[in-house]
mmCIF file of C-alpha atoms and ligand atoms in Angstrom:
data_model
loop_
_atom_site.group_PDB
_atom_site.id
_atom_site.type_symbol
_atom_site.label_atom_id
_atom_site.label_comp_id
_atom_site.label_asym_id
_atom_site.label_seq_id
_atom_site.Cartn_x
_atom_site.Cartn_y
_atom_site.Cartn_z
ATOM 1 C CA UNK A 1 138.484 7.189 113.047
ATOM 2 C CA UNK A 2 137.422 5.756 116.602
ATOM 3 C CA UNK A 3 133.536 7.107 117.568
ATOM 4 C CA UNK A 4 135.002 8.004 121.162
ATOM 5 C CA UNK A 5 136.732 11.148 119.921
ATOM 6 C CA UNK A 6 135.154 14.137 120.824
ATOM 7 C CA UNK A 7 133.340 15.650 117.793
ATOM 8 C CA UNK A 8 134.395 19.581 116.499
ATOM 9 C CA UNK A 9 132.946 21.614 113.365
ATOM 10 C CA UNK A 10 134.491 24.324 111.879
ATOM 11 C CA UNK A 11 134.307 26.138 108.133
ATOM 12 C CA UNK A 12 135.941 28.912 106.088
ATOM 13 C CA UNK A 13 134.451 30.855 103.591
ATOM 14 C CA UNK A 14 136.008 30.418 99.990
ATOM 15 C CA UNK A 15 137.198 33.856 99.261
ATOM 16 C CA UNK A 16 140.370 33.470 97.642
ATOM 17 C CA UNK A 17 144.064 31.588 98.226
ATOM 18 C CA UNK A 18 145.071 31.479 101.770
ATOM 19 C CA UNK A 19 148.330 32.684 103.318
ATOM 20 C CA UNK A 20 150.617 32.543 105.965
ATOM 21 C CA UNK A 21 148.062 34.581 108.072
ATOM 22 C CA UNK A 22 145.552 31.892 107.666
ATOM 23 C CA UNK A 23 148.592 29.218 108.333
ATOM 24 C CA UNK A 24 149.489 30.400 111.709
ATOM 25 C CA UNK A 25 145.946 31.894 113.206
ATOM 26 C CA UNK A 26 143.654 28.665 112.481
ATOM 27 C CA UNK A 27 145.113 25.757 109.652
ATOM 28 C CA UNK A 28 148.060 25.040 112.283
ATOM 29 C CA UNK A 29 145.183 24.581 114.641
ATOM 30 C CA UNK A 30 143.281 22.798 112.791
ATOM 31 C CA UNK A 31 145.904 20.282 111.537
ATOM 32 C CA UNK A 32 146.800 19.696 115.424
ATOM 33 C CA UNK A 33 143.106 18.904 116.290
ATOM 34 C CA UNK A 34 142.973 16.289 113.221
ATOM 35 C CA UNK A 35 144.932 14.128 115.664
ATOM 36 C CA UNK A 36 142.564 14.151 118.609
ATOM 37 C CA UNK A 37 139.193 15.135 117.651
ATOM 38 C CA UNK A 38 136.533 13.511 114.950
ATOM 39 C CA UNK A 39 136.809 16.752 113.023
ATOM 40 C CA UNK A 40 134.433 17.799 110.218
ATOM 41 C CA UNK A 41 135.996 21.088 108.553
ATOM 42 C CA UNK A 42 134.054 22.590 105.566
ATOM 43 C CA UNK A 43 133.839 25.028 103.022
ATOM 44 C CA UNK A 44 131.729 27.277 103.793
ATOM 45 C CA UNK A 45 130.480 28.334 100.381
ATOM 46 C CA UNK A 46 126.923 29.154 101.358
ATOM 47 C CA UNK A 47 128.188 31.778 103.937
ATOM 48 C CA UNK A 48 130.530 33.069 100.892
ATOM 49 C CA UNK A 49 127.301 33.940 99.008
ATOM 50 C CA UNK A 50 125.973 36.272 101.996
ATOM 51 C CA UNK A 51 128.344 38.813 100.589
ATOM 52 C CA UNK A 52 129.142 38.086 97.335
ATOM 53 C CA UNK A 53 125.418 37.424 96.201
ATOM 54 C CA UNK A 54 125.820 39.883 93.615
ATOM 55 C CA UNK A 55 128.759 38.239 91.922
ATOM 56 C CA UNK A 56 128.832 34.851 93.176
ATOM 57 C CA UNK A 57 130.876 33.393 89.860
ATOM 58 C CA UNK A 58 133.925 33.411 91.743
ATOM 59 C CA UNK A 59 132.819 31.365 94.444
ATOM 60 C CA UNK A 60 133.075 27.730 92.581
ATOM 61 C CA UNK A 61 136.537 28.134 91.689
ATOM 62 C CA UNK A 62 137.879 28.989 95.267
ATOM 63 C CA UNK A 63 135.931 25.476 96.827
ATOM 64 C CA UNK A 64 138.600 23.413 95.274
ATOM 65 C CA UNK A 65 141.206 25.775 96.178
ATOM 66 C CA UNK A 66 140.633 26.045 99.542
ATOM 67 C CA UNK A 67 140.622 22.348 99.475
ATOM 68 C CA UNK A 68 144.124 22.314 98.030
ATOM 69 C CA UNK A 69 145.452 25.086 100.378
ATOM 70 C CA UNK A 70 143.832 22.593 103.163
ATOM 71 C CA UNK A 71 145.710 19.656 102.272
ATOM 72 C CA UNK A 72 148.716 21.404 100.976
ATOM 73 C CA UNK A 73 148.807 22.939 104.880
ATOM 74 C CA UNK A 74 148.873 19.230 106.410
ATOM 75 C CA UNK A 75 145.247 18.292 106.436
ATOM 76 C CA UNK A 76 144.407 14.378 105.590
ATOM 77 C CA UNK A 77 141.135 13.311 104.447
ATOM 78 C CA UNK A 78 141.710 9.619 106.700
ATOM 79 C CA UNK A 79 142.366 12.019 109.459
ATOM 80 C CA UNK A 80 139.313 14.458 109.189
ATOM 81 C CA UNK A 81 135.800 14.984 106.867
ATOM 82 C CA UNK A 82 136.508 17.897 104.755
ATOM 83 C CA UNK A 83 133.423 18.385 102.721
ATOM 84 C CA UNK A 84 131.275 21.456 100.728
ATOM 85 C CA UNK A 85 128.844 23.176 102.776
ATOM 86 C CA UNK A 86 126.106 23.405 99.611
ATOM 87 C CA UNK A 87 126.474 19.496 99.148
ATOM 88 C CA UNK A 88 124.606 18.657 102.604
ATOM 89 C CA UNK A 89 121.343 20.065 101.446
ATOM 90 C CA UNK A 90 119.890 19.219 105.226
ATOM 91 C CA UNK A 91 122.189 22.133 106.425
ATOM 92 C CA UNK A 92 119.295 24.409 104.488
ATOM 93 C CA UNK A 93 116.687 22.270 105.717
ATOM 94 C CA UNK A 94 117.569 22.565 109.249
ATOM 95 C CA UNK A 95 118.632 26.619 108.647
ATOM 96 C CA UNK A 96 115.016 26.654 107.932
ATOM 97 C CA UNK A 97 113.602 25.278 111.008
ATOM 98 C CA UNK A 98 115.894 26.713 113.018
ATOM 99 C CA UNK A 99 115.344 30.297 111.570
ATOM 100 C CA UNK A 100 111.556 29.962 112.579
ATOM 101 C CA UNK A 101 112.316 29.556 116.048
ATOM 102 C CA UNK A 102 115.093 32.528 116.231
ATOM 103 C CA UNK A 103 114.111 35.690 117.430
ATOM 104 C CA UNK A 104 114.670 38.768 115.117
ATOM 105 C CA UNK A 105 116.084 40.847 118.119
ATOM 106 C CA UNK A 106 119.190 38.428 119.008
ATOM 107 C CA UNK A 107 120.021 38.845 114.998
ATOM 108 C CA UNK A 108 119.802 42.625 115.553
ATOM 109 C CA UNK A 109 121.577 43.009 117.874
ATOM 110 C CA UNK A 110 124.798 40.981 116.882
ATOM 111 C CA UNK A 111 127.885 43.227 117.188
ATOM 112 C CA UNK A 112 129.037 41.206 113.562
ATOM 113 C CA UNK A 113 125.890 42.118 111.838
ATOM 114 C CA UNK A 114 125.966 45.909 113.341
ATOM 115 C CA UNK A 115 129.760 46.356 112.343
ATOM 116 C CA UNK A 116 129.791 44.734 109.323
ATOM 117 C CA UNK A 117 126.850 46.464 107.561
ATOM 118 C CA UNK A 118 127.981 49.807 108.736
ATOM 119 C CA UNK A 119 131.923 48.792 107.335
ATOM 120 C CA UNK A 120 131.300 47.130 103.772
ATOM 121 C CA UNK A 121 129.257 50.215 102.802
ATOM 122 C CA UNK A 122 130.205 49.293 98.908
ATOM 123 C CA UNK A 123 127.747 46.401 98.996
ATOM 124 C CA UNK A 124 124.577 46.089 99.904
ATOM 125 C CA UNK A 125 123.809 43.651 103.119
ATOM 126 C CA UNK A 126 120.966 44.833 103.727
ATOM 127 C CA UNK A 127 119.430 41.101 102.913
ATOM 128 C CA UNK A 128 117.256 38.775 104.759
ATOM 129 C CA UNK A 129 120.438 35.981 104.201
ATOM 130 C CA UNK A 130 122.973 38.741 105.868
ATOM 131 C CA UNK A 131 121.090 39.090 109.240
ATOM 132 C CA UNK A 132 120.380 35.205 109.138
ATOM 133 C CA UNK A 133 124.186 34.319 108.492
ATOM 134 C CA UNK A 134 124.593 33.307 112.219
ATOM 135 C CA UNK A 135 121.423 31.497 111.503
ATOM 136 C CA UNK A 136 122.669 29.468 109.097
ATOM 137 C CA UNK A 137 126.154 29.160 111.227
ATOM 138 C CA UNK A 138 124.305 27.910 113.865
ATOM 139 C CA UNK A 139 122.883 25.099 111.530
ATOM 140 C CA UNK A 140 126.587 24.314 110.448
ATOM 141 C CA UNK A 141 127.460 23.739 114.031
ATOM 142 C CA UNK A 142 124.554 21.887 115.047
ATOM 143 C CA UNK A 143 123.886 19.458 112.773
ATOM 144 C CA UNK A 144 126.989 17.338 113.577
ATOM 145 C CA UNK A 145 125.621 18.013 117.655
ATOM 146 C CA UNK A 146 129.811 18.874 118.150
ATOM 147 C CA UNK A 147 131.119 19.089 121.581
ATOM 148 C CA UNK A 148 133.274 22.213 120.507
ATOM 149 C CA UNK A 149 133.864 24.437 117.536
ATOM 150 C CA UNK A 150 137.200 26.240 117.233
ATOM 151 C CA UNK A 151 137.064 29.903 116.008
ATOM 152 C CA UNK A 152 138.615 32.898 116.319
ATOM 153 C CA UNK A 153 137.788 35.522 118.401
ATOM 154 C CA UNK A 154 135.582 36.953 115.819
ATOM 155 C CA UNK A 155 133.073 34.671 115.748
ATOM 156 C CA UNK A 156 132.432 34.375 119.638
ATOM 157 C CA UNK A 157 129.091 36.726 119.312
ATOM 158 C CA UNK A 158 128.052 33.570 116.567
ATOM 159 C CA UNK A 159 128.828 30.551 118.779
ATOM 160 C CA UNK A 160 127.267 32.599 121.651
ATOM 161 C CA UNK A 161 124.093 33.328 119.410
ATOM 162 C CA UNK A 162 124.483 29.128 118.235
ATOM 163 C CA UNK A 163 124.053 28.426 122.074
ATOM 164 C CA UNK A 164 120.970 30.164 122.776
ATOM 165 C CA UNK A 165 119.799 28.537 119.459
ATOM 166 C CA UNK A 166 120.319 25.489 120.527
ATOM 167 C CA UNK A 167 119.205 26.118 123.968
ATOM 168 C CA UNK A 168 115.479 27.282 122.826
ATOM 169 C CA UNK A 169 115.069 24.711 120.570
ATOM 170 C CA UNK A 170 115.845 22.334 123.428
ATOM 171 C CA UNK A 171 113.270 24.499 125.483
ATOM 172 C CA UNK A 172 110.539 24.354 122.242
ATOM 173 C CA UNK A 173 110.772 20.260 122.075
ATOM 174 C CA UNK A 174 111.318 19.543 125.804
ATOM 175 C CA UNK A 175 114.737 17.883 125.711
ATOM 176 C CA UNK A 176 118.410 18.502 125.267
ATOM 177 C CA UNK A 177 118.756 16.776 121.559
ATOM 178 C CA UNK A 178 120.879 19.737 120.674
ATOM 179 C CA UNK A 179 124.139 20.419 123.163
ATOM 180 C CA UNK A 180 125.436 23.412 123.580
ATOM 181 C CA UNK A 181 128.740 23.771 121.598
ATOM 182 C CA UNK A 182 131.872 24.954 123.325
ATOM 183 C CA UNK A 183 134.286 27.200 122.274
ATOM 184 C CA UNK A 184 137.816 26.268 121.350
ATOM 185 C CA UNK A 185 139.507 29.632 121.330
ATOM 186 C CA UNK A 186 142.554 30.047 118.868
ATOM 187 C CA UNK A 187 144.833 31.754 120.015
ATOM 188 C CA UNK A 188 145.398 35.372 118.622
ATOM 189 C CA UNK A 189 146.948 35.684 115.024
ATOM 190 C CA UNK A 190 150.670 35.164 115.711
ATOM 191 C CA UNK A 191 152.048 36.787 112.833
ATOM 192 C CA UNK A 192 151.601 40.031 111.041
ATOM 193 C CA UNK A 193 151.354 41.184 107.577
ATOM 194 C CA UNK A 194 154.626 42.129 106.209
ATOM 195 C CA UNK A 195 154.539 45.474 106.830
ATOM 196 C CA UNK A 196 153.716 44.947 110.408
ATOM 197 C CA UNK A 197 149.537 45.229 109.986
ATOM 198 C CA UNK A 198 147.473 42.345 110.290
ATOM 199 C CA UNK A 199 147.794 40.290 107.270
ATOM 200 C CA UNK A 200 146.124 40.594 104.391
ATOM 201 C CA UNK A 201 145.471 39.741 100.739
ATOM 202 C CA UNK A 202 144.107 43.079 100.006
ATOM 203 C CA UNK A 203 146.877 44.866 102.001
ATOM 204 C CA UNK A 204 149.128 43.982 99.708
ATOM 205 C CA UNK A 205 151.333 42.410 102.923
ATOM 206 C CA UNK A 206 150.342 38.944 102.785
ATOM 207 C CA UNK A 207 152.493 35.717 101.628
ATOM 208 C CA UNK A 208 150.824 32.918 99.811
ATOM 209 C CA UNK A 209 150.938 29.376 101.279
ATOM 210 C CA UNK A 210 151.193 28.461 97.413
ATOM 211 C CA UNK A 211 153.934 31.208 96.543
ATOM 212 C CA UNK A 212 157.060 30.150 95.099
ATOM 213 C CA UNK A 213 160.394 31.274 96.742
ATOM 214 C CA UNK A 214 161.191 33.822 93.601
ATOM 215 C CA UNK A 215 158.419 35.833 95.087
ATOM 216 C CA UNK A 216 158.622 35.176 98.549
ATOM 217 C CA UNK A 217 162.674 35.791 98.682
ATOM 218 C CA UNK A 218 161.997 39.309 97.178
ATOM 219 C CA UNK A 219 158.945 39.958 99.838
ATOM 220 C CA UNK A 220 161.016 38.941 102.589
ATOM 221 C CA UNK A 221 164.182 41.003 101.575
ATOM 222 C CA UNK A 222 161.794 44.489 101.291
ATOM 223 C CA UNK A 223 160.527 43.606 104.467
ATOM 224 C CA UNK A 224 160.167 46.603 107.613
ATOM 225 C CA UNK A 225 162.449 45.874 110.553
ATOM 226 C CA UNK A 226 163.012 47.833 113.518
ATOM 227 C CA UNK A 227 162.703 51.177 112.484
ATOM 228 C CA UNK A 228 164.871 53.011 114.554
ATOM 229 C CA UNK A 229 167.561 50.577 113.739
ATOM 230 C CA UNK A 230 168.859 52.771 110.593
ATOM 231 C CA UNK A 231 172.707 51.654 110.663
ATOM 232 C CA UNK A 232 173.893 47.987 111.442
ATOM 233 C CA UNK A 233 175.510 49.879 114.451
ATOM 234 C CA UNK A 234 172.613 50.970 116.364
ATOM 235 C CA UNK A 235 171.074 48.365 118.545
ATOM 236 C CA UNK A 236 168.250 47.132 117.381
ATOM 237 C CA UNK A 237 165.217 45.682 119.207
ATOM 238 C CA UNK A 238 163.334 42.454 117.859
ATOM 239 C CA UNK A 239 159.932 43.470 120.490
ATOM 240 C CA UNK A 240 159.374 45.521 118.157
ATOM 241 C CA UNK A 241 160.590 44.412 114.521
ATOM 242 C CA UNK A 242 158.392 42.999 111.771
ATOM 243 C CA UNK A 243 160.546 40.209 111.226
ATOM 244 C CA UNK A 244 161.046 38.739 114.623
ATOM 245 C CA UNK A 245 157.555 37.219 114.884
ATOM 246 C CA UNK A 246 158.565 35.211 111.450
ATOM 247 C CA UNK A 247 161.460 34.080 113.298
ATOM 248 C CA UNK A 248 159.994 32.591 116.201
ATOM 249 C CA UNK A 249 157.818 30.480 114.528
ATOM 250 C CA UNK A 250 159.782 29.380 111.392
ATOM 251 C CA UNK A 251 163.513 29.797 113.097
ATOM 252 C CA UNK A 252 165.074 27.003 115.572
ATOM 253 C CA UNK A 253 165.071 28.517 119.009
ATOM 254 C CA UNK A 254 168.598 28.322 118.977
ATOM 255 C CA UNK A 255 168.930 30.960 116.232
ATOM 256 C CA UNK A 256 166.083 33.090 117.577
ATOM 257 C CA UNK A 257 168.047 33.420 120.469
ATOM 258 C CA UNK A 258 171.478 34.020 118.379
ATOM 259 C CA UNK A 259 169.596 36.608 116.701
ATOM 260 C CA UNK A 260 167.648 37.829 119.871
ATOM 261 C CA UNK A 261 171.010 38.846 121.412
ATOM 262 C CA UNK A 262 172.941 39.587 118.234
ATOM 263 C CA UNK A 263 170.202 42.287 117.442
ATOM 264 C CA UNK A 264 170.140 44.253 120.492
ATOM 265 C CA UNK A 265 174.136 44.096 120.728
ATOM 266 C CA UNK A 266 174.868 45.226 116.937
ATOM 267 C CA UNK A 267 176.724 41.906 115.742
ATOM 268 C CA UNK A 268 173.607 40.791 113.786
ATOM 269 C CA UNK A 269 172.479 42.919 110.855
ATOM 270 C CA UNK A 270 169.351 43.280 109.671
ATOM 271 C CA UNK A 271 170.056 41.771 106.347
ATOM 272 C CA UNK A 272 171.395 39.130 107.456
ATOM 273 C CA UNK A 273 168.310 38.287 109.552
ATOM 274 C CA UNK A 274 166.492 38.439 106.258
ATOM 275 C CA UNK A 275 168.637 36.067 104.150
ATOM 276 C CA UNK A 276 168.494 34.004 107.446
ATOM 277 C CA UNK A 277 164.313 34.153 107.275
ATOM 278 C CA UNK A 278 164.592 33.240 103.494
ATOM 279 C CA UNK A 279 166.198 30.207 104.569
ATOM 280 C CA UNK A 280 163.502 29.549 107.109
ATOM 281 C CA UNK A 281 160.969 30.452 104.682
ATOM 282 C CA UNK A 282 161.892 28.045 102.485
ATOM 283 C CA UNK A 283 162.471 25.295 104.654
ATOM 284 C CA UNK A 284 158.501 25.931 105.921
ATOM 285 C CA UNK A 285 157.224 25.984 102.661
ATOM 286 C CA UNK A 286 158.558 23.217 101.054
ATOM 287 C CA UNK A 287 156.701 20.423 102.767
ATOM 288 C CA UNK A 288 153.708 22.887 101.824
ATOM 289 C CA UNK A 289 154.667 22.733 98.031
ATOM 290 C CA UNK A 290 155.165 19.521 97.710
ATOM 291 C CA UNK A 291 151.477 18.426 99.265
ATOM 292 C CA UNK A 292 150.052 21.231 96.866
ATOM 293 C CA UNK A 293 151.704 20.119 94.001
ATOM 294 C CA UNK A 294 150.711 16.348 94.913
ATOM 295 C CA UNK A 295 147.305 17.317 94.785
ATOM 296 C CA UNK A 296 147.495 19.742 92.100
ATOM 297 C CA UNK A 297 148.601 16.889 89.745
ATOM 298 C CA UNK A 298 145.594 14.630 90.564
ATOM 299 C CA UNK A 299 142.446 16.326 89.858
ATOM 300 C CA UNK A 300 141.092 12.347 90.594
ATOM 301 C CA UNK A 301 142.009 12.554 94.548
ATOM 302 C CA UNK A 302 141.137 15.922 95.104
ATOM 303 C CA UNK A 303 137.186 15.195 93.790
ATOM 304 C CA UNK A 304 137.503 11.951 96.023
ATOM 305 C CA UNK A 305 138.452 13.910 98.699
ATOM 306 C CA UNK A 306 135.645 16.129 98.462
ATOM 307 C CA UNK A 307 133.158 13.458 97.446
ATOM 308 C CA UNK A 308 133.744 11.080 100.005
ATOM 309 C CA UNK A 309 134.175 13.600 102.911
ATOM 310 C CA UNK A 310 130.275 15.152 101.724
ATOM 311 C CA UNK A 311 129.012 11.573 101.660
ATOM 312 C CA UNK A 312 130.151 11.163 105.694
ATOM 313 C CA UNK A 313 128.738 14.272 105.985
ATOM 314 C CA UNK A 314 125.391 14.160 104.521
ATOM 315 C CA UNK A 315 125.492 10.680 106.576
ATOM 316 C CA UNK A 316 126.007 12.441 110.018
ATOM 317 C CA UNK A 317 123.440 15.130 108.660
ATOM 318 C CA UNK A 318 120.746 12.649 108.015
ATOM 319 C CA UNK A 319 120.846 11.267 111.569
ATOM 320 C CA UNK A 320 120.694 14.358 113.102
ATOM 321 C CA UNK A 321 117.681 16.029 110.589
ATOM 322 C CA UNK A 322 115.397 12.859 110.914
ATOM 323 C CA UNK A 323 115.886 13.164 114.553
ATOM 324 C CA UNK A 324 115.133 17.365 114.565
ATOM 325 C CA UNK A 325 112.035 16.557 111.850
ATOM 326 C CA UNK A 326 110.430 14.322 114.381
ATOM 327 C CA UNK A 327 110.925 16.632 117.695
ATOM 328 C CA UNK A 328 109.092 19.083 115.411
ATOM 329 C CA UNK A 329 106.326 16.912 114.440
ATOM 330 C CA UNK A 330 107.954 17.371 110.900
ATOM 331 C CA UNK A 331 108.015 13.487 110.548
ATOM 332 C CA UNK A 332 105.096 12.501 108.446
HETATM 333 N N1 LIG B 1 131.584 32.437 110.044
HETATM 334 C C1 LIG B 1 132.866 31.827 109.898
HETATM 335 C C2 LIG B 1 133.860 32.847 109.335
HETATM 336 O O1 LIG B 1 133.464 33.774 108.668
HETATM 337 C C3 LIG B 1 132.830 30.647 108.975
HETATM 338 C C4 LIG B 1 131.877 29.633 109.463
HETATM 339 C C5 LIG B 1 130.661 29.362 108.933
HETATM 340 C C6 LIG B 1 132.056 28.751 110.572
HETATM 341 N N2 LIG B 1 130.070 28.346 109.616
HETATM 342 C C7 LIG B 1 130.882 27.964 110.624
HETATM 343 C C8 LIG B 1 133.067 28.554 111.502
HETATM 344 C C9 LIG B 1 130.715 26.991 111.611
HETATM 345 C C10 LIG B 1 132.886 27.603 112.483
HETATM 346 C C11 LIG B 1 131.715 26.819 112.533
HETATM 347 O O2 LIG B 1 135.043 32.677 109.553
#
């Protein structure tokens, strides 16, 4: 990895197998950006516990499996750090200096925090960890001093909150050790749930990037199509059909324009669009398969991955802590 490659950070929170949802808004992203950037993408396992303090046995066994869906969706460990938030202990360290310096009010009034509290109702966030997540996303970001972080739109009010962060402590120690991260927008999810919502596990609409084609042929065959489109001989209109967006990104554009026209003129059927997605389907998930079931079969490279990628980061970490202890006077 050459040192003149602009630096990026970015974690997800190990909640569970990822799917196609996950694929297309942010891993497709993040596999492009391997190629260009010095990227260091963790697990965010510490964030994890903000939510699920209360039952936080789950959380070890999705690290590793996030891991896998990582690698199985294209990322490569001599291409990017991929390492486990909880490993770089100075992440804590520097949450903790950082946190002294934050005022309570810019928590408060985070549109995340307000929503959030007032939506997961079933557990209680009323915790001092809650209102300092952005706190301790902040710390993420700016211990590896990145030039950009790429997020979804969701986490703009966080990157927002990471900048004045930065920009006070900067103020506090008369200097500008900390830059300002940038925001590398992805783009909007580009494909729905099955049934049309935004995908998701607990919908019930999602597709597994680990899924074998016995479930995923069956998924794709119940799936919702134009609804006003009842017979094969009523034209159809792909705008506004569940299964078009799967098209367009897994289809040749050849086809998607076969079907395009073919669906709005009545000489392609909806079931035959769906035994022609199955196709596609497979075709996108067997590269995915085989990397999963690479790394699946050796337990060995997966711990090396994850070893070796929290060594380079607790390396990058030190550098940047000893640096932060002694702005603070913390260096004795
Ligand atoms: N908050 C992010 C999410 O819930 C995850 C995250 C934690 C993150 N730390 C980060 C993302 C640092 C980017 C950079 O999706």
């Amino acid at each position: 990895m050459s040192n003149t490659r602009k630096r990026i950070v970015s974690g997800m929170r190990p909640t569970g197998p990822l799917h196609l949802g996950h694929y297309f808004g942010v891993l497709v992203n993040w596999v492009k950006l391997q190629e260009d950037y010095d990227c260091f993408f963790f697990v965010a396992d510490w964030h994890a516990l903000t939510s699920e303090y209360a039952d936080s046995s789950r959380i070890k066994g999705f690290v590793p499996g996030l891991v896998v869906d990582w690698v199985a969706a294209g990322l490569d460990e001599s291409k990017c750090v991929i390492y486990q938030q909880s490993a770089v202990k100075e992440i804590a360290e520097l949450h903790l200096l950082l946190s002294m310096i934050t005022p309570l009010g810019w928590l408060e009034r985070c549109p995340t925090y307000k929503e959030q509290k007032q939506q997961l109702v079933q557990k209680d966030l009323n915790t001092y960890g809650f209102l300092g997540y952005p706190v301790l996303m902040s710390s993420d970001i700016l211990m590896y001093r990145p030039e950009a972080v790429p997020v979804g739109q969701d986490q703009l009010p966080h990157l927002e909150l990471c900048r004045e962060i930065a920009r006070r402590f900067n103020f506090i120690t008369g200097g500008d050790y900390l830059p300002e991260p940038k925001d590398l927008l992805t783009p909007d999810a580009k494909l729905p749930g099955l049934d049309g919502r935004k995908m998701s596990k607990s919908y019930g609409n999602s597709i597994g990037l680990g899924e074998s084609m016995e479930t995923v042929a069956p998924k794709v065959m119940g799936m919702l199509t134009d609804e006003n489109r009842k017979r094969k001989s009523d034209p159809g209109d792909p705008e506004i059909c569940n299964l078009y967006p799967y098209h367009k990104l897994m289809t040749d554009a050849e086809t998607c324009a076969m079907i395009e026209k073919g669906c709005r003129d009545t000489s392609w059927g909806c079931v035959d669009c769906k035994k022609r997605l199955v196709q596609s389907m497979e075709a996108f998930l067997t590269p995915l398969h085989e990397r999963r079931a690479a790394i699946e079969n050796d337990p060995e490279r997966l711990r090396a991955i994850i070893e070796s990628g929290n060594a380079k980061a607790r390396e990058a970490a030190r550098e940047t802590i000893s640096k932060v202890r002694e702005l603070l006077h913390f260096d004795f």
